Coordinates of C-alpha atoms in Angstrom, one line a residue:
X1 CA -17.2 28.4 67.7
X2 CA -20.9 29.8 67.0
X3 CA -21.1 27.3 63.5
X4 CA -19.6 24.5 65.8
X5 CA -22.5 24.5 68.0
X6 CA -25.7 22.5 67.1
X7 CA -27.9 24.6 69.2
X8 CA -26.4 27.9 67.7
X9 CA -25.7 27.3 64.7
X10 CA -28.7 28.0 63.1
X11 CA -29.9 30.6 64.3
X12 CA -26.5 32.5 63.9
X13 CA -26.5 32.0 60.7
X14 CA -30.2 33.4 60.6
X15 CA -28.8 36.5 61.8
X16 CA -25.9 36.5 59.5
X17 CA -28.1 36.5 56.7
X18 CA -30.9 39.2 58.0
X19 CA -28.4 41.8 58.5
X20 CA -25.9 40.6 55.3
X21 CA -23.2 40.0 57.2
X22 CA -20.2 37.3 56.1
X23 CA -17.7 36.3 58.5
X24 CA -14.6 34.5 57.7
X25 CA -10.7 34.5 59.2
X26 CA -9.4 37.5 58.4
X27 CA -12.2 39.1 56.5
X28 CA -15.5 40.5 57.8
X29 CA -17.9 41.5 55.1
X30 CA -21.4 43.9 55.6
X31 CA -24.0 44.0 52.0
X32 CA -27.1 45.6 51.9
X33 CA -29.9 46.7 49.5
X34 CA -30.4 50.1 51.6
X35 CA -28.2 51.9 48.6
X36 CA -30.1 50.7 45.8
X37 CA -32.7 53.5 45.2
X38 CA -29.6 55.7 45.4
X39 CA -27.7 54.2 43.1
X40 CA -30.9 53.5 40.4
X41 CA -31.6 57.5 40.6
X42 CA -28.1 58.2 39.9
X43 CA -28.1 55.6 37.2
X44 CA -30.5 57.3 35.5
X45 CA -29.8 60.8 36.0
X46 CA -29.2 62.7 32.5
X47 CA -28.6 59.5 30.4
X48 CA -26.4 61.0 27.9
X49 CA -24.3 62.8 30.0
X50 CA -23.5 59.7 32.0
X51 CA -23.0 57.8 28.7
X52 CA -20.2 60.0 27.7
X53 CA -19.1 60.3 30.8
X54 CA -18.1 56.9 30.7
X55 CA -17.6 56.7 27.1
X56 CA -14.4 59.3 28.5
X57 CA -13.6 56.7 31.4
X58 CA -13.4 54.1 28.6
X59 CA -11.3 55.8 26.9
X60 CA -9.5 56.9 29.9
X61 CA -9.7 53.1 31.1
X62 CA -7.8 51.3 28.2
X63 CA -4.9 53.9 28.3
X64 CA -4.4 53.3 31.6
X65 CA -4.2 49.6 31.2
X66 CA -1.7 50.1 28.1
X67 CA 0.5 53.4 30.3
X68 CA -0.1 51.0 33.8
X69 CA 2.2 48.1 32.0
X70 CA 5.0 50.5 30.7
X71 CA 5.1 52.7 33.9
X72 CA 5.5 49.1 35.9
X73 CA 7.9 48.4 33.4
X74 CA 10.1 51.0 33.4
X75 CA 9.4 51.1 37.7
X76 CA 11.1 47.5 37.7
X77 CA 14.1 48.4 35.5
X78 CA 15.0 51.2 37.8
X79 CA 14.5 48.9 40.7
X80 CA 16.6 46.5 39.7
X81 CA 19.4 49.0 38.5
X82 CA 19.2 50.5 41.9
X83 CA 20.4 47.3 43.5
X84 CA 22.8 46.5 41.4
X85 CA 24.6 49.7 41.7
X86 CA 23.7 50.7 44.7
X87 CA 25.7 49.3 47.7
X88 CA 23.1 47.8 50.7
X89 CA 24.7 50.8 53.0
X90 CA 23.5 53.3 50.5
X91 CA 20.2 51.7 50.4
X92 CA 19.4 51.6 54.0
X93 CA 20.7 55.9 54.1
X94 CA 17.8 56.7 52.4
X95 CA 14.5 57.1 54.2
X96 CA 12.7 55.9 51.1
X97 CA 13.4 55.3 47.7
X98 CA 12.2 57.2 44.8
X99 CA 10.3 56.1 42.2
X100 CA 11.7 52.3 42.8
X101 CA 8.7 49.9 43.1
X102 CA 5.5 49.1 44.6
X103 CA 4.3 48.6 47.9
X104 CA 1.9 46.3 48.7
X105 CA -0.2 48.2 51.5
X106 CA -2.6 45.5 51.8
X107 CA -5.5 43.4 50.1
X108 CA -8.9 45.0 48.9
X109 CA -11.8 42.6 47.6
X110 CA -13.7 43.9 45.1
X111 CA -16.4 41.8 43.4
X112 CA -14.0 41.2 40.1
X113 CA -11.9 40.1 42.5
X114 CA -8.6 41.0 45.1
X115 CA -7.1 43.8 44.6
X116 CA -3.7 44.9 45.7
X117 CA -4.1 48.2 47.4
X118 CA -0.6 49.6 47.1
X119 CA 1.5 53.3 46.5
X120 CA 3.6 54.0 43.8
X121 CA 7.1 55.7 45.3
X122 CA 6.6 58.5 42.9
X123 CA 7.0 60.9 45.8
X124 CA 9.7 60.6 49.1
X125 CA 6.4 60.6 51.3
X126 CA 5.0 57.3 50.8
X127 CA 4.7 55.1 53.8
X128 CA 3.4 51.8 54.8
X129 CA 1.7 50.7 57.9
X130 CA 3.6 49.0 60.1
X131 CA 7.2 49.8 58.6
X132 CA 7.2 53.5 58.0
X133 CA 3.5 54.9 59.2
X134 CA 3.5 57.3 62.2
X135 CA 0.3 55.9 64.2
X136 CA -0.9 59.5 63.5
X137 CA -1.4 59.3 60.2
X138 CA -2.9 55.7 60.4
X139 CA -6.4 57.7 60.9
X140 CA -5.7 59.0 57.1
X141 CA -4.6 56.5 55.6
X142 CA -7.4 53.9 56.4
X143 CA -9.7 56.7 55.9
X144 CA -8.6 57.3 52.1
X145 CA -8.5 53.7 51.5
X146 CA -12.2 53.5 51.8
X147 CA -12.9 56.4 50.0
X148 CA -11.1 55.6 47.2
X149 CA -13.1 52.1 47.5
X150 CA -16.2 53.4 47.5
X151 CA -15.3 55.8 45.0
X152 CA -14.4 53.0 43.1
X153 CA -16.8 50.8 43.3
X154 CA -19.7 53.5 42.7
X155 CA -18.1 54.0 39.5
X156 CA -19.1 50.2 38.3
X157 CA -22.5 50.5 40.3
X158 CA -23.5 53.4 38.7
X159 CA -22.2 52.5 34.9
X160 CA -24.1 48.8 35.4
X161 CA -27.2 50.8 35.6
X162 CA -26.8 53.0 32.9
X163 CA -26.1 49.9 30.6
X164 CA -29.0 48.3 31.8
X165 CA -27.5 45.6 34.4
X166 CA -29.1 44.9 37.2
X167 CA -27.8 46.0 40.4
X168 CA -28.0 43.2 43.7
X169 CA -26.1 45.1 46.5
X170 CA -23.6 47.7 47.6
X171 CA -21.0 46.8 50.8
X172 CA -18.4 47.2 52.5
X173 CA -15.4 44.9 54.3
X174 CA -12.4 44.6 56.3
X175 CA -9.7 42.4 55.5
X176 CA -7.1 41.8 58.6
X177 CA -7.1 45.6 59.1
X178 CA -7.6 47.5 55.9
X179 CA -11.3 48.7 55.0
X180 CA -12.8 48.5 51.8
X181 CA -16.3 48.5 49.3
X182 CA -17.8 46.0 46.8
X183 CA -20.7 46.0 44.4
X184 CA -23.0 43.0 43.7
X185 CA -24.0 42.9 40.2
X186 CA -26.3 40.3 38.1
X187 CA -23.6 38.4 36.4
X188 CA -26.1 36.8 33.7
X189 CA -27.0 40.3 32.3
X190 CA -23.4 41.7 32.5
X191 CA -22.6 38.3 29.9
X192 CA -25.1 39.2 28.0
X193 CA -24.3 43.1 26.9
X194 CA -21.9 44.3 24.4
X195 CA -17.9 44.1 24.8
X196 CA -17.9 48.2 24.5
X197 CA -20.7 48.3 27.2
X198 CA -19.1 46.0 29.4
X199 CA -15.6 48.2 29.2
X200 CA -17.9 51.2 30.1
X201 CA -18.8 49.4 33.2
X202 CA -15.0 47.6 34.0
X203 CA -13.6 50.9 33.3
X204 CA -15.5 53.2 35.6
X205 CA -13.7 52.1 38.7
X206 CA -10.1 53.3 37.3
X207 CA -12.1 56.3 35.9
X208 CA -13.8 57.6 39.2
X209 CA -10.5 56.7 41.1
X210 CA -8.6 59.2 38.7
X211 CA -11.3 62.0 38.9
X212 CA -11.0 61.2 42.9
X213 CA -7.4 62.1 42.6
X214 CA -7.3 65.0 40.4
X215 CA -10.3 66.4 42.3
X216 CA -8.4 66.1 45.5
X217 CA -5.5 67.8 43.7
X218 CA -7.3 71.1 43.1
X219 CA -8.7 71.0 46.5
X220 CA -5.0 70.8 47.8
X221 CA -3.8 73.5 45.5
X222 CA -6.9 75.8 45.8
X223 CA -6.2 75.4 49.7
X224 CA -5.4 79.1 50.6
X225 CA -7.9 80.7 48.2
X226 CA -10.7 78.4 49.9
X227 CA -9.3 79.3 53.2
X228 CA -8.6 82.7 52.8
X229 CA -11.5 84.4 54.7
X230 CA -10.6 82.5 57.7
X231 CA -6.4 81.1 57.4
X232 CA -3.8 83.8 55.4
X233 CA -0.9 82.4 54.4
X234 CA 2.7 83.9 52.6
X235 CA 3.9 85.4 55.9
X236 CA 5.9 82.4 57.8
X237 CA 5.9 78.7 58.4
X238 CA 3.1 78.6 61.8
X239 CA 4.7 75.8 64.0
X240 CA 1.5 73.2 65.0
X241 CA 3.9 70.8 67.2
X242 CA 6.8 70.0 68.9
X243 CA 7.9 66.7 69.4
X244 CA 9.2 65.8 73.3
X245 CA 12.6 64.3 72.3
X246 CA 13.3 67.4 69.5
X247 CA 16.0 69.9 69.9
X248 CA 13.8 72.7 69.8
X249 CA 12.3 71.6 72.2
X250 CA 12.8 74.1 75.5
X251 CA 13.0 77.5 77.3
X252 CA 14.6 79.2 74.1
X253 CA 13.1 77.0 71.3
X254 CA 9.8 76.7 69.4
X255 CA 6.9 76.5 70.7
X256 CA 3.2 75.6 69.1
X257 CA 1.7 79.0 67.7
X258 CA 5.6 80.2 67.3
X259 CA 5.2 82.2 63.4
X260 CA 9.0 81.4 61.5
X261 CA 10.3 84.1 59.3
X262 CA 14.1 82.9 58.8
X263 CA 16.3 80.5 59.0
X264 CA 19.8 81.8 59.1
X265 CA 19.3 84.4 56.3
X266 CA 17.2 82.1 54.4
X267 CA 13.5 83.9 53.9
X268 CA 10.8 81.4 55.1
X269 CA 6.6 82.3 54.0
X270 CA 5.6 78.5 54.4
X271 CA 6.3 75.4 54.5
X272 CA 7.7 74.7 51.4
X273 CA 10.4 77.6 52.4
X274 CA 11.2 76.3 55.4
X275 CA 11.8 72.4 54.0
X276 CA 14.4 74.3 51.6
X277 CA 16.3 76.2 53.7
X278 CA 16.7 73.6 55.8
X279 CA 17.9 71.2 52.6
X280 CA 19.8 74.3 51.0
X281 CA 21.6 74.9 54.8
X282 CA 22.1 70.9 55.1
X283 CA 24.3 70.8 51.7
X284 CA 26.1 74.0 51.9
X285 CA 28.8 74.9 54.2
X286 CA 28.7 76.7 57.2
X287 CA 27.6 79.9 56.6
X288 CA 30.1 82.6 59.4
X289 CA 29.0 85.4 61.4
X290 CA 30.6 89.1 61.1
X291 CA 32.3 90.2 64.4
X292 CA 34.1 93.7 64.7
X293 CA 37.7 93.3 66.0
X294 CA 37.3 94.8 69.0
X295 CA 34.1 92.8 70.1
X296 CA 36.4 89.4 69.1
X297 CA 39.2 90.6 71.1
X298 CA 36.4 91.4 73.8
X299 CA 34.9 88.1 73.9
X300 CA 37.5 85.5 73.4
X301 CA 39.8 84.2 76.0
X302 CA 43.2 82.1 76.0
X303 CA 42.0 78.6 74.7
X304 CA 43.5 75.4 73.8
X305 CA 43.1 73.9 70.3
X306 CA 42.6 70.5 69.2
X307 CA 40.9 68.1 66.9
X308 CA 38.2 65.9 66.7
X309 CA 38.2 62.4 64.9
X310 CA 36.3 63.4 62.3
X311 CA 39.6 66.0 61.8
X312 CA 37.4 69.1 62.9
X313 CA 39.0 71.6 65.5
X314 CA 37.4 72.5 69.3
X315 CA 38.9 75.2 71.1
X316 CA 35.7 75.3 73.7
X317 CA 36.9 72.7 76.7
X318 CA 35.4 74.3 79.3
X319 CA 32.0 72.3 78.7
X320 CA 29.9 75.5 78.5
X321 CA 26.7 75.1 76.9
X322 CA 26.6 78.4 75.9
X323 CA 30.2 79.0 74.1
X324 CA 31.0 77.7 70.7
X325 CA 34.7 77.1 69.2
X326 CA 34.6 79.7 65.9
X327 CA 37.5 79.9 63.2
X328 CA 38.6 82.7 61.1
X329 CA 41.4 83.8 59.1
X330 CA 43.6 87.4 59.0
X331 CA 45.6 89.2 56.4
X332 CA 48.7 86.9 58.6
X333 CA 46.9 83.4 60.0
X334 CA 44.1 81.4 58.5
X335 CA 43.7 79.2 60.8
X336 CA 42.9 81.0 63.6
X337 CA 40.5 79.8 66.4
X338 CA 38.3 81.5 69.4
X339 CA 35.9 80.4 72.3
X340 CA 33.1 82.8 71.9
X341 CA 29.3 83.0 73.2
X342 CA 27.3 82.3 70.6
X343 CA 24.6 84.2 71.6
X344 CA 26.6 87.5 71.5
X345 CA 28.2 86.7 68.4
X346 CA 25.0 86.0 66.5
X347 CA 22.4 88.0 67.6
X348 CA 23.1 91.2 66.0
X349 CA 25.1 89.8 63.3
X350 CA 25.1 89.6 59.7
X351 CA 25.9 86.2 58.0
X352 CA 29.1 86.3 55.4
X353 CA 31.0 83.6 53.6
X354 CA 34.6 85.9 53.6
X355 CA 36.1 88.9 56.0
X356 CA 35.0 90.7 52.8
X357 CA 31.5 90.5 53.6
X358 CA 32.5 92.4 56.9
X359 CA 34.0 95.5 55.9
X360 CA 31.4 98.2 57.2
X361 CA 32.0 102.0 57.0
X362 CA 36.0 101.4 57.4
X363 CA 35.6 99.1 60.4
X364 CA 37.7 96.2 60.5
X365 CA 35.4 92.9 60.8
X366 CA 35.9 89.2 61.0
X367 CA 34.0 86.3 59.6
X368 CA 33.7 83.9 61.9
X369 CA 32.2 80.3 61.4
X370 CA 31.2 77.2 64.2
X371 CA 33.7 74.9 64.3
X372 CA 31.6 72.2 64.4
X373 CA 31.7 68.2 63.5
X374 CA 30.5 67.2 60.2
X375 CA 27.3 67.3 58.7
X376 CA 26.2 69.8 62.0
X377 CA 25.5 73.2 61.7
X378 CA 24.3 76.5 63.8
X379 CA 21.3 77.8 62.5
X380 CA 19.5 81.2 63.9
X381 CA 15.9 80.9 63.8
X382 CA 14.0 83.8 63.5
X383 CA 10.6 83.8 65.8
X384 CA 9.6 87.1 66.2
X385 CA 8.2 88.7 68.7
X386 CA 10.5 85.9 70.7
X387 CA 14.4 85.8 71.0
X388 CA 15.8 84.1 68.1
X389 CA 16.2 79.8 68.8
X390 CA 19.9 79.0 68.3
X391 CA 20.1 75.9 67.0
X392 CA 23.2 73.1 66.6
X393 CA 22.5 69.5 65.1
X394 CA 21.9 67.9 61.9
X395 CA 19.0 70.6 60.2
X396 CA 17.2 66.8 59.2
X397 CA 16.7 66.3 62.9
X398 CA 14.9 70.2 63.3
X399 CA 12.9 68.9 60.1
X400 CA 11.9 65.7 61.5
X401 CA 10.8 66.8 65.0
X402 CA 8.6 70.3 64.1
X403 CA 5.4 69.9 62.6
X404 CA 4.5 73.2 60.9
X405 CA 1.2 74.4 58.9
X406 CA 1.5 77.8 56.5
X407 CA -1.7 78.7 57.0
X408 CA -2.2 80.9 59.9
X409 CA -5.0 81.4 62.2
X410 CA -7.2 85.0 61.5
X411 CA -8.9 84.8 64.8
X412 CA -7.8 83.1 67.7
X413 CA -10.6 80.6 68.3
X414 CA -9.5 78.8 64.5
X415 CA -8.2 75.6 65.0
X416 CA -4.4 76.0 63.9
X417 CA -4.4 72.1 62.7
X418 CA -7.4 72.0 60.7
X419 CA -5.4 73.1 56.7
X420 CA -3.3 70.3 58.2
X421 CA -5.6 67.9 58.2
X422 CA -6.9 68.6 55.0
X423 CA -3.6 69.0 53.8
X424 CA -2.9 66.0 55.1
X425 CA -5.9 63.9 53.7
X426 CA -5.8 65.1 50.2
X427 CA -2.3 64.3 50.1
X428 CA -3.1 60.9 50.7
X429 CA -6.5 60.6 48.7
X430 CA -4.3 61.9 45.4
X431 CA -2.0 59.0 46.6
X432 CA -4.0 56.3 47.2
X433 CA -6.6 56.9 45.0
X434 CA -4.1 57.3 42.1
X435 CA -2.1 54.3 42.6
X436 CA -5.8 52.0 43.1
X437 CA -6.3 53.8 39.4
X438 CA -3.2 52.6 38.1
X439 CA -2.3 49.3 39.6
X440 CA -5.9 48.4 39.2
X441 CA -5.9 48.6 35.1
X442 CA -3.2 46.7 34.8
X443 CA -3.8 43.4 33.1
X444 CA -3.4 41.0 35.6
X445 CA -5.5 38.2 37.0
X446 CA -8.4 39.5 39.5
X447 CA -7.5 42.8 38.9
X448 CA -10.4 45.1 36.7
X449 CA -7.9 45.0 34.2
X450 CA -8.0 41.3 33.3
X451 CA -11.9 42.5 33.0
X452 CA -10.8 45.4 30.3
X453 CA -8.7 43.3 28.7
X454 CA -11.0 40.6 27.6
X455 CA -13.6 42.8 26.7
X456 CA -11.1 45.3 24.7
X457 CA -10.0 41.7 22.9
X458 CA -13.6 41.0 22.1
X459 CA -14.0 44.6 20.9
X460 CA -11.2 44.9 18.7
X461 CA -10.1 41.2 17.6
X462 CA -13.7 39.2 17.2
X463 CA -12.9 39.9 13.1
X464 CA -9.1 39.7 13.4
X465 CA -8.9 35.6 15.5
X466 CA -12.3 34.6 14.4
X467 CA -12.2 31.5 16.6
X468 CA -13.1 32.4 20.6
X469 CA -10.7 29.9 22.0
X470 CA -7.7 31.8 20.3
X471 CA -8.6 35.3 21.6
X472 CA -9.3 33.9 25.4
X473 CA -6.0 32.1 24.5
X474 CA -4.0 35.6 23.7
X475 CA -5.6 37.2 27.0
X476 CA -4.7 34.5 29.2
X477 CA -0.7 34.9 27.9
X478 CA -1.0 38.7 28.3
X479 CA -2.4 38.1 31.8
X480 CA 0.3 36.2 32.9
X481 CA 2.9 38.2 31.8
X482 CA 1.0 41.3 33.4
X483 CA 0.4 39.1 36.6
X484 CA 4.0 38.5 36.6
X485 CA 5.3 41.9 36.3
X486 CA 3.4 43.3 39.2
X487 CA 3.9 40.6 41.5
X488 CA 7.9 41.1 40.6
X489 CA 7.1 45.1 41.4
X490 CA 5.7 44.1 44.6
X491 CA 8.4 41.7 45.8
X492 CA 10.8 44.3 44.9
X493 CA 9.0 47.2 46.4
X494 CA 8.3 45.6 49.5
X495 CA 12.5 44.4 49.3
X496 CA 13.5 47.7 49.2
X497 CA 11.9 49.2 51.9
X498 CA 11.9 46.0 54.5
X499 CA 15.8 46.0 53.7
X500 CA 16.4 49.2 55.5

């Protein structure tokens, strides 16, 4: 509208251009020469330590354009076995696929071009905005997606210096939603250096994303040590939130501060614990509780006995919410069944597997176990100093609604979600940052690795295919072949986990 206007035109361009701002559809871009004392001083801090510092990102660079094609490679073939022998059902089960593609999370400009910022299902716990984000976590993800960016692009700033190019500008952008960073270097003088200098300078962005990453890494497994003097952890999983609609969720469940110890008689000390026992509880059977004789005969009353669809047996039909139908077996009946308060029958109770289990000091015992519909299961979890939560549902659903932190609080006036944040953050930096590292070296067009991979050409085949036309000719097949097996990994990715 501004641009359409005679009378404004001009002079909003004018400001456009005194504050180095571009405006387009979908892309709003900010440059600026504030940065470039910075970014001379740190070009020319210690001069041969940078120059083998990004002799070692060279390096680093090329393998990861050679390691970036097989890993996309082999990603695709497992991709496309996965839909061929898995059934569409099977698919959709799954809350993400495992090592099956690439999602595209977005375009990043960079000044060699778009990139396609997108995560590597290496890991269950990738997610993608708008299909499998929480808006929560939208705060982090953006967040790391700049970072990595700047990261990234400060890499090629700084190693353009250092080999003597000259340095325009340093900026940043959004494209539709997703942030990101660009440097503006002299073309003419990056022409003009040596094919090894110019893969020192191509390379540095893969090479600062990967230091990013690992550096993130040891923050996230140095956590407790650097928290220590404020956070302990190894004692329980510290519960930081409760969702409204979970099933712990009331007068006898967990609340936010609540310190888990068990889960049935599964040990929990953090997180990680408490994830497993909840898997190891979802795949095994029903674990039973031991009841004496007596206190069965005490407890359970007359009931009538019949069977669900799923060919499970009730015995409770009395719609109490506090009784639970319970089989066991005698030296005469197996199949016996009793209406019993749960409560009562668990709370001082040891878990078993067999009446064996029972036998204590010459007392005849029982083991008794829920009779409940598939895939449920009662699980006791321990809280202590509070009553123990008695919980029946799918243990996904108890995993899925219960944030939880192992890091607890050594004064009361810590924050309790503070590790979780960081936590949280480096988890997504190492993510993020690792997968702009990969995808970004692989040879494809407008990627930095179409960059590396005419100067590693010119490096390494100038005496081999004397004639230029024949070497651009070699790197321009090589591209398209590259170009074409990441744009099938990203049509497949994004397949995968739309389909669901």
């Amino acid at each position: 509208v501004l641009q359409s206007s005679s009378s404004l035109k001009a002079s909003y361009e004018d400001w456009l251009l005194t504050y180095g701002l571009s405006i387009s559809p979908f892309h709003m871009r900010w440059q600026t020469a504030l940065f470039n004392r910075q970014f001379y001083s740190w070009g020319r801090w210690k001069p041969k330590f940078l120059y083998l510092w990004f002799s070692i990102g060279m390096v680093f660079g090329i393998v990861a354009m050679f390691g970036s094609v097989i890993l996309l490679g082999k990603t695709l073939m497992q991709t496309l076995t996965q839909m061929l022998t898995e059934a569409p059902s099977a698919q959709n089960d799954r809350v993400l696929q495992v090592v099956v593609g690439v999602l595209c999370s977005g375009f990043i400009f960079v000044p060699l071009g778009f990139l396609l910022c997108f995560v590597l299902l290496s890991c269950p716990h990738q997610q993608v905005p708008g299909v499998n984000l929480p808006v929560s976590q939208l705060t982090y993800f953006f967040s790391a997606i700049l970072i990595s960016g700047v990261v990234h692009e400060v890499g090629h700033g700084v190693a353009a210096i250092r080999e003597q190019v000259r340095f325009n500008g340093f900026g940043i952008f959004i494209f539709i939603v997703y942030p990101g960073a660009f440097v503006d270097l002299f073309t003419t003088h990056l022409q003009l250096i040596s094919p090894v200098q110019q893969l020192r300078i191509f390379c540095a962005g893969v090479w600062h994303n990967f230091v990013l990453g690992v550096a993130s890494f040891m923050v996230l497994f140095l956590l407790p040590a650097i928290l220590f003097p404020f956070y302990y952890t190894g004692v329980g999983a510290l519960v930081t939130e409760v969702a409204e609609d979970s099933p712990a969720n009331g007068p006898r469940g967990l609340f936010v501060g609540d310190l888990v110890t068990n889960l049935q008689d599964c040990p929990v000390y953090n997180v990680e614990d408490w994830n497993s026992c909840l898997g190891d509880i979802s795949e095994k059977s029903q674990v039973g509780y031991c009841v004496s004789a007596a206190t069965l005969q005490q407890l359970s009353f007359p009931t009538r006995v019949y069977r669900r669809l799923d060919g499970t047996v009730e015995c409770c039909s009395n719609n109490s919410l506090t009784d639970i139908c319970f089989s066991y077996s005698n030296k005469l009946d197996s199949h016996l069944h009793a209406c019993l308060p749960a409560r009562k029958v668990i709370e001082a109770s040891k878990v078993c597997r067999t009446n064996m289990d029972c036998q204590k000091d010459f007392v005849p015992g029982f083991c008794v176990t829920p009779s409940l519909e598939n895939q449920t299961r009662l699980i006791r979890v321990k809280h202590p100093p509070h009553i123990d939560m008695l919980y029946v549902g799918h243990p996904m659903h108890l995993q899925y609604t219960v944030s939880l932190s192992s890091f607890v609080p050594r004064q009361n006036f810590l924050s309790i979600d503070l590790p979780v944040v960081i936590e949280t953050f480096c988890k997504y930096l190492i993510s993020l940052s690792g997968a702009l590292a990969v995808i970004n070296a692989v040879p494809c067009f407008a990627l930095d690795g179409q960059w590396i991979l005419n100067s590693f050409l010119e490096a390494t085949l100038s005496s081999l295919i004397v004639e230029k036309q024949n070497r651009e000719l070699l790197g321009f097949l090589i591209l398209l072949a590259g170009s074409a097996l990441l744009a099938a990994n990203v049509a497949l990715g994004l397949w995968m986990v739309t389909a669901r």
